[in-house]
Short mmCIF file of C-alpha atoms and ligand atoms in Angstrom, two decimals:
data_model
loop_
_atom_site.label_atom_id
_atom_site.label_comp_id
_atom_site.label_asym_id
_atom_site.label_seq_id
_atom_site.Cartn_x
_atom_site.Cartn_y
_atom_site.Cartn_z
CA MET A 1 40.00 94.95 104.60
CA THR A 2 43.02 96.11 103.10
CA LYS A 3 44.13 94.74 99.30
CA PRO A 4 47.71 93.02 99.74
CA TYR A 5 50.33 94.79 98.60
CA VAL A 6 52.48 94.41 95.70
CA TYR A 7 56.10 95.47 94.18
CA ILE A 8 57.02 95.44 90.48
CA THR A 9 61.00 95.98 90.15
CA ARG A 10 60.82 97.71 86.95
CA LYS A 11 58.79 100.19 85.27
CA LEU A 12 56.32 98.04 83.30
CA ASP A 13 53.15 98.48 80.69
CA GLU A 14 50.46 99.23 83.08
CA THR A 15 47.68 98.03 80.68
CA THR A 16 49.44 94.85 81.11
CA LEU A 17 48.76 94.75 84.86
CA THR A 18 45.16 95.06 84.77
CA PRO A 19 44.51 91.58 86.58
CA LEU A 20 46.63 92.55 89.18
CA LYS A 21 45.43 95.88 89.62
CA GLU A 22 41.79 94.71 90.59
CA VAL A 23 43.07 93.10 93.46
CA ALA A 24 45.93 94.57 94.80
CA HIS A 25 48.15 97.94 95.53
CA ILE A 26 50.79 97.77 93.03
CA ASP A 27 53.84 100.03 93.36
CA MET A 28 56.76 100.00 90.97
CA TRP A 29 60.75 100.83 90.26
CA THR A 30 60.81 103.94 88.53
CA SER A 31 63.00 103.02 85.60
CA GLU A 32 62.48 100.55 82.62
CA ASP A 33 65.99 100.18 82.02
CA GLU A 34 68.10 100.97 85.37
CA PRO A 35 67.45 97.95 87.93
CA CYS A 36 65.97 98.26 91.69
CA PRO A 37 68.89 99.04 93.54
CA ARG A 38 69.00 95.45 96.28
CA GLU A 39 68.66 98.24 99.12
CA GLU A 40 65.10 99.12 97.62
CA LEU A 41 63.81 95.82 96.87
CA GLU A 42 64.91 94.45 100.57
CA LYS A 43 62.76 97.24 102.23
CA GLN A 44 59.88 96.76 99.76
CA ALA A 45 60.02 92.79 99.90
CA ALA A 46 59.92 93.47 103.50
CA GLN A 47 56.48 94.51 103.38
CA ALA A 48 55.39 93.25 100.53
CA ASP A 49 52.71 90.10 99.78
CA GLY A 50 53.38 89.82 95.87
CA LEU A 51 56.81 90.33 94.17
CA LEU A 52 57.28 91.08 90.04
CA THR A 53 61.25 90.39 89.67
CA MET A 54 63.48 90.39 86.61
CA LEU A 55 66.20 87.88 85.86
CA SER A 56 68.99 90.31 86.96
CA ASP A 57 67.03 90.30 90.76
CA GLN A 58 68.39 87.93 93.08
CA VAL A 59 65.70 86.22 94.91
CA ASP A 60 67.84 85.05 97.74
CA GLU A 61 67.59 83.70 101.34
CA ALA A 62 68.19 86.96 103.03
CA LEU A 63 65.68 88.36 101.34
CA LEU A 64 63.09 85.96 101.28
CA SER A 65 64.22 85.69 105.46
CA ASN A 66 62.85 89.10 105.56
CA ALA A 67 59.82 89.37 103.58
CA PRO A 68 57.64 87.83 106.40
CA ASN A 69 54.09 88.36 104.42
CA LEU A 70 55.72 87.49 100.56
CA LYS A 71 53.47 84.39 99.38
CA VAL A 72 54.32 85.01 95.52
CA VAL A 73 57.28 85.75 93.39
CA ALA A 74 56.83 86.38 89.42
CA ASN A 75 59.79 86.09 87.45
CA LEU A 76 59.50 87.90 84.14
CA ALA A 77 61.24 85.42 82.88
CA VAL A 78 61.07 81.77 81.84
CA GLY A 79 64.64 81.00 83.28
CA TYR A 80 64.62 81.09 87.23
CA ASP A 81 67.98 80.69 88.44
CA ASN A 82 67.93 84.06 89.82
CA ILE A 83 65.79 82.55 92.69
CA ASP A 84 66.47 80.21 95.46
CA LEU A 85 63.67 77.62 94.98
CA LYS A 86 64.92 76.27 98.19
CA ALA A 87 64.29 78.85 100.28
CA ALA A 88 60.97 80.07 98.61
CA LYS A 89 59.63 76.15 99.35
CA LYS A 90 61.40 76.99 102.89
CA HIS A 91 58.98 79.88 103.36
CA GLY A 92 55.72 78.75 101.86
CA ILE A 93 56.13 81.12 98.87
CA THR A 94 54.59 80.52 95.36
CA VAL A 95 57.06 80.62 92.43
CA CYS A 96 56.29 81.94 89.13
CA HIS A 97 57.65 81.82 85.58
CA THR A 98 56.64 82.85 82.32
CA PRO A 99 56.93 79.76 79.76
CA ASP A 100 54.98 79.05 76.54
CA VAL A 101 54.19 82.54 75.90
CA LEU A 102 57.97 83.45 75.08
CA THR A 103 58.71 79.98 73.05
CA GLU A 104 58.10 81.48 69.61
CA SER A 105 59.49 84.77 69.94
CA THR A 106 62.54 83.21 71.39
CA ALA A 107 63.06 80.59 69.10
CA ASP A 108 62.68 83.24 66.29
CA LEU A 109 66.05 85.38 67.90
CA ALA A 110 68.15 82.02 68.05
CA PHE A 111 67.50 81.56 64.89
CA ALA A 112 68.09 85.17 64.04
CA LEU A 113 71.40 84.96 66.11
CA LEU A 114 72.49 81.63 64.29
CA MET A 115 72.19 83.24 60.76
CA ALA A 116 73.28 86.84 61.54
CA SER A 117 76.64 84.83 62.84
CA ALA A 118 77.06 82.79 60.05
CA ARG A 119 76.45 85.73 57.53
CA ARG A 120 78.26 88.34 59.05
CA ILE A 121 75.02 90.56 59.07
CA VAL A 122 76.07 92.59 61.87
CA GLU A 123 80.06 92.74 60.73
CA ALA A 124 78.61 93.51 57.45
CA SER A 125 76.37 96.41 58.32
CA ASP A 126 78.95 98.09 60.91
CA TRP A 127 81.68 97.76 57.68
CA ILE A 128 79.59 100.30 55.85
CA LYS A 129 78.76 102.41 58.41
CA ASP A 130 82.51 102.70 59.12
CA GLY A 131 82.92 103.79 55.20
CA ASN A 132 84.81 100.45 54.02
CA TRP A 133 82.42 99.88 50.88
CA THR A 134 84.43 100.82 48.39
CA GLY A 135 83.65 98.65 45.84
CA TRP A 136 82.50 94.98 45.51
CA GLY A 137 84.08 92.12 45.69
CA PRO A 138 83.47 88.19 45.18
CA LEU A 139 84.69 86.86 48.56
CA LEU A 140 84.07 90.10 49.90
CA LEU A 141 82.44 89.03 53.88
CA ALA A 142 81.53 86.12 52.70
CA GLY A 143 80.07 83.78 55.24
CA ALA A 144 78.74 80.28 56.09
CA ASP A 145 75.81 78.55 54.42
CA VAL A 146 73.03 77.37 56.96
CA HIS A 147 70.88 75.57 54.76
CA HIS A 148 71.57 71.80 54.44
CA LYS A 149 73.82 72.07 57.46
CA THR A 150 73.92 70.44 60.73
CA LEU A 151 72.25 72.15 63.88
CA GLY A 152 72.70 70.41 67.38
CA ILE A 153 70.47 71.65 69.97
CA VAL A 154 71.40 71.30 73.43
CA GLY A 155 68.20 71.41 76.18
CA MET A 156 65.53 70.14 73.66
CA GLY A 157 62.32 71.85 75.57
CA SER A 158 59.74 73.88 74.01
CA ILE A 159 62.18 76.41 72.83
CA GLY A 160 64.94 74.06 71.08
CA THR A 161 61.32 72.11 69.56
CA ALA A 162 60.40 75.60 67.96
CA LEU A 163 63.79 76.36 66.64
CA ALA A 164 64.51 72.56 65.37
CA LYS A 165 61.08 73.65 63.52
CA ARG A 166 62.77 76.63 61.88
CA ALA A 167 65.77 74.72 61.45
CA LYS A 168 63.79 72.39 59.27
CA GLY A 169 62.64 74.85 57.00
CA PHE A 170 65.83 75.41 56.25
CA ASP A 171 66.51 71.37 55.30
CA MET A 172 69.17 71.57 57.88
CA ASN A 173 70.09 68.24 60.03
CA VAL A 174 69.35 68.38 63.49
CA LEU A 175 70.75 66.73 66.32
CA TYR A 176 69.88 67.53 70.11
CA HIS A 177 71.43 66.70 73.20
CA ASN A 178 68.47 66.79 76.16
CA ARG A 179 68.65 64.75 79.73
CA SER A 180 65.21 63.09 78.19
CA ARG A 181 64.47 61.67 74.73
CA LYS A 182 62.07 63.15 72.88
CA PRO A 183 60.09 61.04 71.39
CA LYS A 184 57.81 62.85 70.02
CA ALA A 185 59.87 65.68 68.37
CA GLU A 186 62.43 62.66 66.76
CA ALA A 187 58.90 61.43 65.30
CA GLN A 188 57.10 64.41 63.90
CA LEU A 189 60.50 66.41 63.34
CA GLY A 190 62.95 64.41 62.22
CA VAL A 191 65.39 65.32 64.91
CA THR A 192 68.45 63.00 66.25
CA TYR A 193 69.24 62.23 69.55
CA ALA A 194 72.81 62.89 70.12
CA ALA A 195 75.10 61.97 73.07
CA PHE A 196 76.73 65.64 74.29
CA ASP A 197 80.18 64.75 72.62
CA GLU A 198 78.73 63.13 69.42
CA LEU A 199 76.74 66.30 69.02
CA LEU A 200 79.95 68.37 69.64
CA THR A 201 81.70 67.27 66.81
CA GLN A 202 78.51 66.40 64.48
CA SER A 203 77.67 69.68 64.50
CA ASP A 204 78.00 73.54 61.85
CA PHE A 205 75.91 74.92 64.75
CA ILE A 206 75.46 74.70 68.28
CA VAL A 207 72.95 76.40 69.62
CA CYS A 208 72.82 76.07 74.03
CA LEU A 209 69.33 76.41 75.17
CA THR A 210 69.84 74.60 78.21
CA PRO A 211 68.67 75.71 81.41
CA LEU A 212 71.51 77.04 83.94
CA THR A 213 71.81 74.38 86.50
CA PRO A 214 74.86 73.01 88.90
CA GLU A 215 75.03 70.44 86.06
CA THR A 216 74.99 72.44 82.61
CA LYS A 217 77.55 75.25 84.33
CA GLU A 218 80.01 75.86 82.62
CA MET A 219 79.25 73.26 80.31
CA PHE A 220 80.88 74.09 77.16
CA ASN A 221 84.57 74.68 78.25
CA LYS A 222 87.39 74.12 76.72
CA LYS A 223 87.35 70.65 75.89
CA ALA A 224 83.91 71.19 74.54
CA PHE A 225 85.24 73.73 72.38
CA GLU A 226 88.29 71.48 71.30
CA GLN A 227 85.84 68.82 70.07
CA MET A 228 83.63 71.48 67.92
CA LYS A 229 84.46 71.60 64.06
CA ASN A 230 87.22 74.54 62.91
CA THR A 231 84.50 75.47 61.01
CA ALA A 232 81.13 75.96 63.61
CA TYR A 233 79.25 78.35 65.19
CA PHE A 234 78.55 78.46 69.04
CA ILE A 235 75.20 80.31 69.93
CA ASN A 236 74.26 80.82 73.34
CA VAL A 237 70.87 82.03 74.07
CA SER A 238 70.57 80.54 77.46
CA ARG A 239 72.49 82.04 80.14
CA GLY A 240 76.07 83.06 79.96
CA GLN A 241 77.08 80.85 82.88
CA THR A 242 76.76 77.68 80.83
CA VAL A 243 79.99 78.14 79.22
CA ASP A 244 83.73 79.35 80.27
CA GLU A 245 84.06 82.78 78.65
CA ASP A 246 87.78 82.44 78.98
CA ALA A 247 87.67 79.46 77.02
CA LEU A 248 85.40 80.51 73.87
CA TYR A 249 87.53 83.76 73.78
CA ASP A 250 90.61 80.92 73.25
CA ALA A 251 88.21 78.97 70.68
CA VAL A 252 87.38 82.02 68.40
CA THR A 253 90.42 83.95 68.39
CA THR A 254 92.76 80.75 67.58
CA GLY A 255 90.24 79.21 65.15
CA LYS A 256 89.30 76.18 67.16
CA ILE A 257 85.58 77.77 65.83
CA ALA A 258 84.93 80.24 63.40
CA GLY A 259 82.95 82.51 65.54
CA ALA A 260 79.70 82.48 68.15
CA GLY A 261 76.99 84.51 68.69
CA LEU A 262 75.72 85.17 72.02
CA ASP A 263 72.43 86.76 73.91
CA VAL A 264 73.99 85.90 77.31
CA PHE A 265 76.96 86.47 79.17
CA SER A 266 77.95 85.54 82.80
CA ARG A 267 77.74 89.09 84.24
CA GLU A 268 75.13 91.32 82.70
CA PRO A 269 75.10 94.03 81.64
CA VAL A 270 78.50 92.98 80.08
CA SER A 271 80.96 95.36 79.71
CA PRO A 272 81.97 96.74 76.43
CA ASP A 273 85.92 96.43 77.25
CA HIS A 274 85.02 92.13 77.48
CA PRO A 275 87.27 90.27 75.36
CA LEU A 276 84.04 88.45 73.55
CA THR A 277 82.62 92.10 72.95
CA THR A 278 85.52 93.12 70.82
CA LEU A 279 85.98 90.74 67.62
CA PRO A 280 84.62 90.52 64.36
CA ASN A 281 83.74 86.69 64.44
CA VAL A 282 81.56 87.05 67.79
CA THR A 283 77.69 88.84 67.36
CA VAL A 284 76.85 89.90 70.45
CA LEU A 285 73.45 90.69 72.32
CA PRO A 286 71.67 92.17 75.41
CA HIS A 287 69.81 89.44 76.30
CA ILE A 288 66.68 90.25 74.32
CA GLY A 289 66.01 86.23 73.51
CA SER A 290 61.95 87.18 74.34
CA ALA A 291 62.44 90.53 73.54
CA SER A 292 59.55 91.51 71.17
CA VAL A 293 56.70 93.89 72.20
CA GLU A 294 53.87 91.24 71.99
CA THR A 295 56.16 88.86 73.71
CA ARG A 296 57.17 91.17 76.68
CA LYS A 297 53.52 92.25 77.22
CA ASN A 298 52.13 89.13 77.62
CA MET A 299 55.10 88.05 80.04
CA MET A 300 54.39 91.22 81.63
CA HIS A 301 50.27 90.00 81.76
CA LEU A 302 51.19 86.21 82.59
CA CYS A 303 53.07 87.36 85.95
CA ALA A 304 50.38 89.85 86.70
CA GLU A 305 47.58 86.94 86.63
CA ASN A 306 49.78 84.72 88.17
CA ILE A 307 50.43 87.15 91.52
CA ALA A 308 46.48 87.97 91.62
CA LEU A 309 45.82 83.91 91.76
CA VAL A 310 47.95 83.21 94.40
CA LEU A 311 46.86 86.23 95.97
CA GLN A 312 43.10 84.97 95.86
CA ASP A 313 44.22 81.54 97.17
CA GLN A 314 44.21 79.92 93.80
CA GLN A 315 46.37 77.69 91.91
CA ALA A 316 48.75 79.81 90.07
CA LYS A 317 48.88 79.50 86.02
CA THR A 318 52.24 78.67 85.57
CA PRO A 319 54.07 77.85 88.79
CA VAL A 320 57.77 76.38 88.61
CA GLN A 321 58.01 73.08 88.41
CA ALA A 322 60.82 72.18 90.66
C1 DGY B 401 64.18 83.97 80.13
O1 DGY B 401 63.24 84.32 80.21
O2 DGY B 401 64.36 82.98 81.16
C2 DGY B 401 64.88 84.64 79.01
O3 DGY B 401 66.48 84.25 78.73
C3 DGY B 401 64.42 85.96 78.65
O4 DGY B 401 65.07 86.65 77.09
#
């Protein structure tokens, strides 16, 4: 019997794919950093039994309706807003993602971005490298304290909870906003539920970790930025489209808020000419929330396991529960 065929849309570390290699023929796009062109993805989907996709691949009705053998799509991310779940269901395709394995690394990055934004770490480093350091000054590159401040977490899933733990180590007061209350986190971590408007007005740091859905699209808009303290920092480690970027630009350039730290953008890769990337009080990162070597390898391995299980008619380890 011929083995099923699985296409992987980036060049991944082969050692993480062992569970899949045992049960399928695999082929990969040739580059680690350049995306697989749409045309190639369509050609591959038309013959594949499984796809291992990136968050930058659009897995939509047009792709899935021309993929007669496709049984499983495993997305190398916890987020899956790039996948049309309705279309996948209609075509009987299992969609998998990578929760849990990336929780701690993404929380680390979120807290690092918060710290970097508050204490102007990237700005200060660039300042030295640009040859500006001629003397020490009492308020030279002075930023904002993080300890004992109020953190507002929007999206209290496992990454939000892991972020709250880090914040508690800095003696922060932690508010959270979420679709549902989290009694366990409230009891164990001493975090407090707040309505969205209340969280905006009370927090010194607001971290967006909510998934992108029709309800959360551009939830951080002009009205939201106007409610924040003018000393507040906005940090986004979720998806760029949760933010109205024009409104954010206006907020950080007119002093409505103090600054921002962005790991994600509406359009990625973001252009170096994008207005938000030109500001000293906006720290920008190229969507590296979960990007530690260990975690990325664990994510690859989990995708490989999920595809192998589905191709053997078994239950996937981490299917999307939509
Ligand atoms: C995810 O997994 O959805 C993250 O955005 C990747 O860093």
